[in-house]
XYZ file of C-alpha atoms in Angstrom:
542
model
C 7.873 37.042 93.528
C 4.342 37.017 94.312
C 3.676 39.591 91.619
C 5.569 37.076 88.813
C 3.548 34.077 89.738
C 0.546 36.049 88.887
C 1.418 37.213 85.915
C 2.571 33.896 84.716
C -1.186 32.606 85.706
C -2.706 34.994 83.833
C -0.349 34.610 80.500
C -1.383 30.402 81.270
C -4.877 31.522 81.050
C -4.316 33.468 78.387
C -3.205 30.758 75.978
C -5.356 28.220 76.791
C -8.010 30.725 75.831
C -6.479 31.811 72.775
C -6.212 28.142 72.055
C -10.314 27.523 72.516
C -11.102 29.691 70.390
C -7.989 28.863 67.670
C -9.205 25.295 67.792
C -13.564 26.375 67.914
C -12.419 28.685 64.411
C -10.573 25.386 63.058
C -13.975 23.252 63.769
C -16.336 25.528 61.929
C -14.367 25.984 59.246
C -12.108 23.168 58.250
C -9.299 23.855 55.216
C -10.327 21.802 52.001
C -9.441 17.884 51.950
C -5.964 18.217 50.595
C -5.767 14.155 50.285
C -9.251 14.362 48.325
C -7.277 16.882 45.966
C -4.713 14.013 45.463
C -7.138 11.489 44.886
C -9.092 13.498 42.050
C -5.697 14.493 40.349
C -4.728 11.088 40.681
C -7.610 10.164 38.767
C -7.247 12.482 36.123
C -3.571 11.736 35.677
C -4.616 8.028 35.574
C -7.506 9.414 32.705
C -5.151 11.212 30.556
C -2.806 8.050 30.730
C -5.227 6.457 28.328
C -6.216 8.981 26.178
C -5.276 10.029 22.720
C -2.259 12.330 22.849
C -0.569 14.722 19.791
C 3.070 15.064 19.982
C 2.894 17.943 17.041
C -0.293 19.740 17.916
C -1.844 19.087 21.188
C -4.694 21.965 20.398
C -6.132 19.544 17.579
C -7.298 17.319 20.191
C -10.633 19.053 21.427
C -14.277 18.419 21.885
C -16.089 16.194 18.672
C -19.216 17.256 19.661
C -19.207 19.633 16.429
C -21.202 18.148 13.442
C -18.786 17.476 10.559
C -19.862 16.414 7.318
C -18.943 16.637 3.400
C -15.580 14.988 4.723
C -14.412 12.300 2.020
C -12.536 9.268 3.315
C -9.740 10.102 0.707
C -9.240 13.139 2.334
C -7.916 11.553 5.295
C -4.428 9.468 4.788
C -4.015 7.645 8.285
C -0.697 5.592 8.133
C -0.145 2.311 9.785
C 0.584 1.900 13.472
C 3.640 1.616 15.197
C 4.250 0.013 18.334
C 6.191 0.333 21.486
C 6.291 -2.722 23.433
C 8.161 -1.281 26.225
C 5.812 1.929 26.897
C 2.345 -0.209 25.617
C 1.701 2.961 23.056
C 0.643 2.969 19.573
C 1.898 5.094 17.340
C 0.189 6.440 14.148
C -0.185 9.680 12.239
C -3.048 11.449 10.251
C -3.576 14.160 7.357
C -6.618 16.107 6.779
C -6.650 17.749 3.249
C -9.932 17.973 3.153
C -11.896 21.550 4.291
C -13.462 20.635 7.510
C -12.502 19.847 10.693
C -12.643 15.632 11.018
C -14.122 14.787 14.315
C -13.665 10.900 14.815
C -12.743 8.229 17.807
C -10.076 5.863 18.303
C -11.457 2.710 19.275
C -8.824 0.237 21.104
C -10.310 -3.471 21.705
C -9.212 -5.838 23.961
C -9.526 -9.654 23.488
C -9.218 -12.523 26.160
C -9.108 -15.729 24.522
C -10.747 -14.412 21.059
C -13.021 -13.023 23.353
C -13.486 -8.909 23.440
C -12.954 -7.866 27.140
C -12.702 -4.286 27.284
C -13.127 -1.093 25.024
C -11.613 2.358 25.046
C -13.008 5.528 22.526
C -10.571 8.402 22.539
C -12.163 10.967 20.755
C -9.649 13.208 18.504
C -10.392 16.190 16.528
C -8.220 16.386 13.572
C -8.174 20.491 11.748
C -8.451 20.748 7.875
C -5.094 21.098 5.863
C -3.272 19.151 9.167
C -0.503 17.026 7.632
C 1.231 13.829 9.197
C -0.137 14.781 12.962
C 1.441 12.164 15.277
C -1.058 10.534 17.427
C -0.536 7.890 20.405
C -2.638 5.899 22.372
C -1.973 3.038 25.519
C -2.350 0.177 23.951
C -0.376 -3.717 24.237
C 0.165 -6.554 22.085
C -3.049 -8.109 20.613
C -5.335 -5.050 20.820
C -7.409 -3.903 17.820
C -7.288 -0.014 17.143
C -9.517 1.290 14.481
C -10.572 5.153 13.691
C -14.271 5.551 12.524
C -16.579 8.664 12.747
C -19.862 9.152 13.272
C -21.176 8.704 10.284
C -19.492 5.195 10.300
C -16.765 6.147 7.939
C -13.856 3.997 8.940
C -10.089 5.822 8.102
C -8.041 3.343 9.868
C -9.355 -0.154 9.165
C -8.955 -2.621 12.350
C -4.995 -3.035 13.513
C -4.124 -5.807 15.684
C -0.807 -4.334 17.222
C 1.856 -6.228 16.955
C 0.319 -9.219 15.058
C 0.710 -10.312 11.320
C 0.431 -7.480 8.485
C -1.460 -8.155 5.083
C 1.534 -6.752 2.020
C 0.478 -7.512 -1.423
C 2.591 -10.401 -3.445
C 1.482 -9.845 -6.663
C -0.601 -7.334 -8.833
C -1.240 -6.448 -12.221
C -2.339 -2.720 -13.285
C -5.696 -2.876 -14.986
C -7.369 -1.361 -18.040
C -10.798 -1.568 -19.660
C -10.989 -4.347 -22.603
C -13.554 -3.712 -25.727
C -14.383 -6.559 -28.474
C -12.117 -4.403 -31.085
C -8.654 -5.953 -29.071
C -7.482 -8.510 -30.148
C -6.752 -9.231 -26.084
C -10.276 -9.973 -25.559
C -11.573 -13.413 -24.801
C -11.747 -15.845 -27.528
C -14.322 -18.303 -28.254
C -15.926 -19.699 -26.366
C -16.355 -16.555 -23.847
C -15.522 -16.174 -20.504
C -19.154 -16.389 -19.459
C -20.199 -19.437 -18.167
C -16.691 -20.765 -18.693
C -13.462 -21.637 -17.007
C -10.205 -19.505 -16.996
C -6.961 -20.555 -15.426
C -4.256 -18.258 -15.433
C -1.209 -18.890 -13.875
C 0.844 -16.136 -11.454
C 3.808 -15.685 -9.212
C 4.020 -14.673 -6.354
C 6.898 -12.715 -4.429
C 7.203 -13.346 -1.037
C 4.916 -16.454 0.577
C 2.835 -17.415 3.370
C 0.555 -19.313 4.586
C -3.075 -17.182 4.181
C -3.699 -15.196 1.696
C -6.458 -13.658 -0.093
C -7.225 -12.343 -3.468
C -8.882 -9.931 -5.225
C -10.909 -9.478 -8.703
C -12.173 -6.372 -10.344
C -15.098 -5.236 -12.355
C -13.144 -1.914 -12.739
C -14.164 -1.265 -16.287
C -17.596 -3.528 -15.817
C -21.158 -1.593 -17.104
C -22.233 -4.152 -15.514
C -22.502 -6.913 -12.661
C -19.501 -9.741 -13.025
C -20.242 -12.958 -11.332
C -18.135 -15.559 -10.237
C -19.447 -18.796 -9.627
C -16.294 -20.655 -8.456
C -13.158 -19.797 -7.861
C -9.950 -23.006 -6.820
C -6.199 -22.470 -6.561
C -3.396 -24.571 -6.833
C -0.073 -25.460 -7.803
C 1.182 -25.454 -11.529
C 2.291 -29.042 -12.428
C 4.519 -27.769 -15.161
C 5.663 -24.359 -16.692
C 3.615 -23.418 -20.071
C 0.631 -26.367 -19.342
C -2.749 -25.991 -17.858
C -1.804 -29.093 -15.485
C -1.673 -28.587 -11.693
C -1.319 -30.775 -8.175
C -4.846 -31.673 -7.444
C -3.018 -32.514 -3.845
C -2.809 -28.606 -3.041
C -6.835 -27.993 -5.164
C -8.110 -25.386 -2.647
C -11.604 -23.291 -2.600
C -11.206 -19.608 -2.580
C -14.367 -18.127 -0.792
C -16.238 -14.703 -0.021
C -17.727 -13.070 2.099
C -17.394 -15.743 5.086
C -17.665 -19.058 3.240
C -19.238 -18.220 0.189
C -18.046 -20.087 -3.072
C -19.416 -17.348 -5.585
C -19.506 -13.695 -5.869
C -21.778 -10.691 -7.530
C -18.812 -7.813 -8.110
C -20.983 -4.653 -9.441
C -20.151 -2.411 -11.761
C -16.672 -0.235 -11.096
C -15.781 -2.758 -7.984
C -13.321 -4.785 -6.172
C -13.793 -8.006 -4.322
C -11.127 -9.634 -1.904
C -11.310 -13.051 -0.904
C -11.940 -14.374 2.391
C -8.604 -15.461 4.057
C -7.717 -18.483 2.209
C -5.456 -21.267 3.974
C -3.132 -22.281 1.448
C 0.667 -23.105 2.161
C 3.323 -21.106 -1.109
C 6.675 -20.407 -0.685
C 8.531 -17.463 -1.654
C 8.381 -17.055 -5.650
C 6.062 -19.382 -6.401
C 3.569 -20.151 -8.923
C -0.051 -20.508 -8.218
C -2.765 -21.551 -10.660
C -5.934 -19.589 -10.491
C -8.951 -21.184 -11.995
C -12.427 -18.895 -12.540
C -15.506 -20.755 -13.086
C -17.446 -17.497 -14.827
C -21.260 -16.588 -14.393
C -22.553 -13.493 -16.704
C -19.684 -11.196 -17.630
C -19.989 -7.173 -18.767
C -19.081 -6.199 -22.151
C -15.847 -4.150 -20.979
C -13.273 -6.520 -19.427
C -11.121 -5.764 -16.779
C -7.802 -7.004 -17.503
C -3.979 -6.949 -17.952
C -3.454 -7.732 -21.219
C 0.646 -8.344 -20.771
C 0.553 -11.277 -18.739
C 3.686 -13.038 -20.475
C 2.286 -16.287 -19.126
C -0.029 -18.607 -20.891
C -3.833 -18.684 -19.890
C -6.263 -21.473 -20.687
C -9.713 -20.527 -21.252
C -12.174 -24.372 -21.654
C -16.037 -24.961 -21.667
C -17.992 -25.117 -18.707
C -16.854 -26.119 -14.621
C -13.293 -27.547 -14.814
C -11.819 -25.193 -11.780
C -10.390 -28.713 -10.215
C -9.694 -30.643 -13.220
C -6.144 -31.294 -12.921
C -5.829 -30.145 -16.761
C -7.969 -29.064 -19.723
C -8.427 -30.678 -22.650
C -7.641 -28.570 -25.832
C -8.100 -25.473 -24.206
C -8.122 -21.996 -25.729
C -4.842 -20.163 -25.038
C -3.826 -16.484 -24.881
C -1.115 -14.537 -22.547
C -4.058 -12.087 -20.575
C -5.178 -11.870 -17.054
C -8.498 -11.191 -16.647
C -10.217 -9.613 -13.268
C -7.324 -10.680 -11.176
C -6.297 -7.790 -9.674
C -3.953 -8.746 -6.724
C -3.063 -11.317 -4.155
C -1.929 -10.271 -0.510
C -0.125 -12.466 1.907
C -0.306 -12.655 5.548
C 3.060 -11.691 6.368
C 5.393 -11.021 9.598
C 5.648 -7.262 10.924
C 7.644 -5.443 8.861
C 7.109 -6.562 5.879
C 6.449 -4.016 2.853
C 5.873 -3.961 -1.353
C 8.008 -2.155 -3.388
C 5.543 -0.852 -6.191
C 6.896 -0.688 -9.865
C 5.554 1.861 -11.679
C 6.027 1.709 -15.527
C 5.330 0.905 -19.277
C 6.173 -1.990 -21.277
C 9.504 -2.371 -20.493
C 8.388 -2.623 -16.592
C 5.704 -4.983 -17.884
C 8.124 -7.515 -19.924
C 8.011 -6.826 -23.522
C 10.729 -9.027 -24.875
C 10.408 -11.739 -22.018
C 10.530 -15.400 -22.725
C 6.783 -16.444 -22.067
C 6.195 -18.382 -19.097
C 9.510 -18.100 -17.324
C 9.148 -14.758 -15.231
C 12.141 -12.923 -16.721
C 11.201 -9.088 -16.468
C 13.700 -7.321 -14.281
C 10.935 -7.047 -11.701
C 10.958 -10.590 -11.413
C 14.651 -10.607 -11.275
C 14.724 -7.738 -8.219
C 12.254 -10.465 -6.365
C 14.381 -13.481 -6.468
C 17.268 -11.337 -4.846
C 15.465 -9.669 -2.634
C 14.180 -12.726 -1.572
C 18.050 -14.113 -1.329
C 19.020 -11.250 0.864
C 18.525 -11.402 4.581
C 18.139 -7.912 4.868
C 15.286 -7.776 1.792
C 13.801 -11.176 2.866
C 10.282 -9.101 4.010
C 10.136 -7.313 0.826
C 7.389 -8.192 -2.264
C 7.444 -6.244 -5.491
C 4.468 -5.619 -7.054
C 4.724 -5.081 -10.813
C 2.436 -2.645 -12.214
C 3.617 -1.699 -15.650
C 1.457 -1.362 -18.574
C 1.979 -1.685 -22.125
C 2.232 1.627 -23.948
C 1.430 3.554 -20.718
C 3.201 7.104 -19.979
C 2.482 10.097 -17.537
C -0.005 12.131 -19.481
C -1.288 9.215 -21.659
C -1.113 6.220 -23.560
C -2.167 2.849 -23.438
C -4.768 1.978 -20.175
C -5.297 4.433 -17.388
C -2.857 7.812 -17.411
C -0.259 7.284 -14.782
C -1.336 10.310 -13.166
C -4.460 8.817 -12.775
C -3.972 5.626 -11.624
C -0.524 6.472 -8.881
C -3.472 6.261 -6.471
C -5.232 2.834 -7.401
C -1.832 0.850 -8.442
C 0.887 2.614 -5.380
C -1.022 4.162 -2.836
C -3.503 2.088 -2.107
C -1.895 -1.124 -2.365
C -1.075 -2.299 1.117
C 1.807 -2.328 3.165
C 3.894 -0.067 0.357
C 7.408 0.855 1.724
C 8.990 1.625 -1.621
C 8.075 2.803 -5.053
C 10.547 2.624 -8.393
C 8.907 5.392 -10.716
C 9.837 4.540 -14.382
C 7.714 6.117 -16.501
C 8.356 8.753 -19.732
C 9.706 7.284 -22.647
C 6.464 6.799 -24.451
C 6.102 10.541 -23.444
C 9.007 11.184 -24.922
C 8.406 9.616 -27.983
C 5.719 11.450 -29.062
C 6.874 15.154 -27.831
C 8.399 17.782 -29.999
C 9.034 20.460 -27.128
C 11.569 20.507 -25.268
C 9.197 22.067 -22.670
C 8.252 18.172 -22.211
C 11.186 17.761 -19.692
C 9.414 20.152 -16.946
C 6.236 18.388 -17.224
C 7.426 15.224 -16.586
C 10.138 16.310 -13.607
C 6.946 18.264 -12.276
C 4.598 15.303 -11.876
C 7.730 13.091 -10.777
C 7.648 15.964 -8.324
C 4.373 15.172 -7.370
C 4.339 11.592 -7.035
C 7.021 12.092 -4.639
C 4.979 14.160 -2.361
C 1.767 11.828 -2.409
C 4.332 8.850 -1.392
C 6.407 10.889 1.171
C 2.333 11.712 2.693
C 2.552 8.078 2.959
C 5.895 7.411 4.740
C 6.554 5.432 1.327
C 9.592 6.295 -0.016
C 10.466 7.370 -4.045
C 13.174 5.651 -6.089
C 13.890 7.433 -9.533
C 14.616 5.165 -12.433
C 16.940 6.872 -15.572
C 15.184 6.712 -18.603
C 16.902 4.121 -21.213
C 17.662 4.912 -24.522
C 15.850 4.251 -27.800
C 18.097 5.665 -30.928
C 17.631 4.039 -34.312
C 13.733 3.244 -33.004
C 10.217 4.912 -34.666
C 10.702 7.268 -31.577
C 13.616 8.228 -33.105
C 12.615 9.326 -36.724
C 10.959 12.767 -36.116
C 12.338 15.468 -33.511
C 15.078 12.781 -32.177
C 17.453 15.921 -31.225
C 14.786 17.324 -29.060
C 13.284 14.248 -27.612
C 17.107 13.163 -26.854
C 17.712 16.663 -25.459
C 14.311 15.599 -23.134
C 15.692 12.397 -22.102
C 19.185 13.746 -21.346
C 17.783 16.587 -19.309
C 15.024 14.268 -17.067
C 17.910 11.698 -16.746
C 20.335 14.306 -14.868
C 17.122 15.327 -12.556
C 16.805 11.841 -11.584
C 20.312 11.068 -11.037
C 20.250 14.656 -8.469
C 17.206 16.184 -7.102
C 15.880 16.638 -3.786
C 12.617 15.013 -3.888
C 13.594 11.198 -4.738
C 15.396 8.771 -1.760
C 17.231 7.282 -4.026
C 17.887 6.238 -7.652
C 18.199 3.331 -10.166
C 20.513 4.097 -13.171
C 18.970 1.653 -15.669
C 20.261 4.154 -18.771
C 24.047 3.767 -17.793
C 23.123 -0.628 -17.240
C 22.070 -1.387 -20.622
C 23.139 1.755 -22.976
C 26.241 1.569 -25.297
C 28.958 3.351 -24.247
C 29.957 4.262 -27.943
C 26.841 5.545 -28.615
C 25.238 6.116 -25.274
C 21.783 7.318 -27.051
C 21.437 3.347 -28.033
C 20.804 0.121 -26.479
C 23.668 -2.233 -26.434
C 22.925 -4.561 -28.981
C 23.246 -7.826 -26.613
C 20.749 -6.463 -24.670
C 17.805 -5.363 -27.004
C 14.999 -6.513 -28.996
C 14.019 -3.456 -30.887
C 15.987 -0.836 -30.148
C 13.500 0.160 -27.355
C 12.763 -3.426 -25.695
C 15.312 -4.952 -23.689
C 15.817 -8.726 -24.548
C 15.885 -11.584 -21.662
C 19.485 -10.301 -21.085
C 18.737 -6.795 -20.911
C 16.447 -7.650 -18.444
C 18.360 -9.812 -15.896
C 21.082 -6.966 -16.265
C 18.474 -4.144 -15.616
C 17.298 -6.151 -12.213
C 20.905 -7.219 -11.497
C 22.344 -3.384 -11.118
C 19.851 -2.416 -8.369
C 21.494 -1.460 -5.367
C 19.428 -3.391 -2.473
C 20.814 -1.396 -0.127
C 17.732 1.010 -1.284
C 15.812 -1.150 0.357
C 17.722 -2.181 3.646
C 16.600 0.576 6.142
């Protein structure tokens, strides 16, 4: 018993022992902090929370510290942001076509009262030939995101998120004007002069802002004045002195110096139009270049009168033609959501056969039901047909080469009606001209699609018994025929318009029914309300 008792002692002392030295070990050499481990990947969690993140290629987001350069801004195609209220993330995705890497930073502003309160930079890294990479970034209503490099080149101009979204009401395509047309400005000149011309808008607002081009210009344009208002009466130069209203520039300034190959836009003008109205834009002229910019198928009177009359309520004996000149566009301050459908044609887009004045051209009659429609309510069309244009050619700028200027770069685009080929047609005598045109219809698809804006074919309408019809008219039919049955089925287009079966004849489907023509090629005012009457605005309804 004794013997036990000892041995238990010793074990005791044993322990305690072992324990000393367990707990001296433990002292000299603790484990690592495990809640300091926490605290740092706590922070770093909390980091990434507000950092740039790629949904479709994380590995593009790296270290900008590389020097980029020979990048061109319209090598980059940034679309517009999206937003997700109920997460606080912005959405928005870029393309880099060009052959370097684009190193740039997301800047997202906060305000307080108009008054900027904090700043983020989230540096990105987007690779060359990257297409459509989604990006996201924290963000909430009211903040400002922009994208800008180093070199100060800005790719995604500032965004408020979640607040009101310019979309352009009206345009007109543009073309260079010599002395030899007999479009250009009568006597007495635009320089030093005043030029109302008269517009209409698509969807209104409450701010807008406008903008003139020296496109075509050799040399400097300047405006000295510019006032808008509301028409009095249709076909007049009389408007509402009540609603006379000063457009400015750059932040207050009544005149403007556009040089050579430019664009100006307004400042944001206060001025109260409703949906599909007219507004009277009078131009109080400085020097002008010897090429005019211009739109030479306005189908609406102008009123060109000596001197500074931009507020006279009308002119007396004025000089009248039907031309815009320099007035490029007008964009509206509009609710979130709202887009342009873009109409890309020839004369028959632009209104040959139109009663003057009245805004009958079948773009004008898709606007006043859009307009009508809940569902299309948010959606402007922008008319951008020129007289005698086609694909490869023609009157004014090559539709090939002005897609870019005239759809893509017009703001808030969500659709675009492509109907453009008969004058191509009416001067081919291959039958080889039917690929060319489906290939660059091709084409135009895939620069909108880059765009998220989607492509709506229009059929080609008939023109038998016209001068387009005298030489090769079994070919050029053949051509027609062949692009027609593309359009209707093809893989590339969202959608189509069928404006050949609308106004052909039935008999003699390679004609124009005779109610609805001018010449054989032009629709009349009938044509043209049945043309914008057989659009399906359920195109437009997503």
């Amino acid at each position: 018993m004794k013997k036990t008792r000892t041995y238990i002692t010793i074990s005791l002392i044993l322990l305690i022992i072992i324990g000393l030295i367990i707990s001296y070990l433990f002292f000299i050499n603790p484990p690592k902090n495990k809640q300091a481990d926490i605290s740092q990947q706590s922070l770093v969690t909390s980091d990434n929370s507000n950092t740039l993140s790629s949904t479709e290629n994380k590995s593009s987001i790296s270290d900008t510290s590389k020097n980029i350069i020979n990048i061109k801004t319209d090598d980059i195609e940034v679309t517009k942001p999206t937003f997700d209220e109920v997460q606080n993330i912005a959405y928005f995705k870029v393309s880099n076509t060009s052959k370097f890497d684009l190193s740039a930073t997301i800047i997202v502003e906060s305000y307080n009262n108009g008054i900027l309160s904090n700043t983020q930079e989230h540096p990105i890294t987007i690779k060359s030939g990257t297409t459509k990479e989604q990006c996201s970034v924290s963000a909430k209503k009211g903040d400002v995101i922009k994208l800008i490099d180093k070199q100060g080149n800005i790719y995604l101009q500032p965004f408020e998120i979640g607040a009101m979204e310019w979309v352009g009401t009206w345009a007109s395509a543009q073309q260079g004007l010599d002395s030899s047309r007999t479009e250009y400005p009568p006597e007495p000149g635009l320089a030093n002069n005043t030029f109302r011309q008269i517009v209409r808008i698509s969807i209104g607002g409450m701010q807008f802002r406008f903008k003139f081009s020296n496109e075509y210009g050799k040399t400097p344009l300047v405006i000295n004045s510019v006032h808008i208002s509301k028409p009095s009466d249709i076909g007049t130069s009389t408007i509402d002195p009540n609603f006379d209203t000063a457009v400015t520039f750059n932040e207050g300034s009544e005149s403007v110096t556009i040089p050579a190959g430019q664009i100006a836009v307004s400042d944001i003008i206060n001025y109260n139009a409703s949906d599909l109205e007219r507004i009277a834009v009078s131009v109080y002229f400085g020097s002008v270049p010897e090429i005019i910019t211009s739109h030479t198928g306005a189908r609406t009177t102008s009123y060109l009168i000596a001197g500074n009359h931009v507020s006279d309520i009308s002119f007396k004996d004025p000089i009248e033609n039907e031309v815009w000149y320099f007035l490029t566009g007008i964009d509206v301050l509009s609710n979130p959501g709202s887009k342009a459908i873009v109409c890309l044609g020839d004369s028959i887009t632009d209104g040959r056969g139109v009663k003057t004045n009245y805004d009958t051209r079948w773009t004008d009659v898709l606007a006043e039901r859009l307009v009508k429609n809940p569902k299309t309510a948010h959606i402007s069309v922008l008319n951008q047909g020129i007289g005698g244009n086609s694909i490869f050619g023609g009157l004014g700028p090559a539709a090939i080469k002005r897609y870019k200027r005239d759809v893509l770069n017009q703001p808030n685009v969500g659709y675009v009606i492509i109907f453009e080929g008969i004058n191509d047609i009416g001067y081919t005598n291959s039958l080889s001209s039917a690929d060319m045109i489906i290939n660059e219809y091709k084409k135009f698809a895939d620069q909108a699609h880059a765009k998220d804006i989607k492509v709506i074919g229009a059929t080609i309408t008939p023109f038998g018994g016209t001068d387009y019809a005298k030489n090769y008219w079994e070919i050029r039919e053949e051509v027609r025929q062949k692009i027609n049955a593309w359009i209707r089925n093809n893989e590339y287009f969202d959608g189509y318009i069928d404006f050949d079966a609308a106004i052909r004849d039935e008999k003699n489907p390679s004609f124009l029914i005779q109610e609805y023509s001018t010449d054989g090629l032009h629709p009349n005012v009938a044509g043209y309300k049945k043309m914008g009457e057989s659009i399906d605005l359920s195109l437009f309804e997503d």
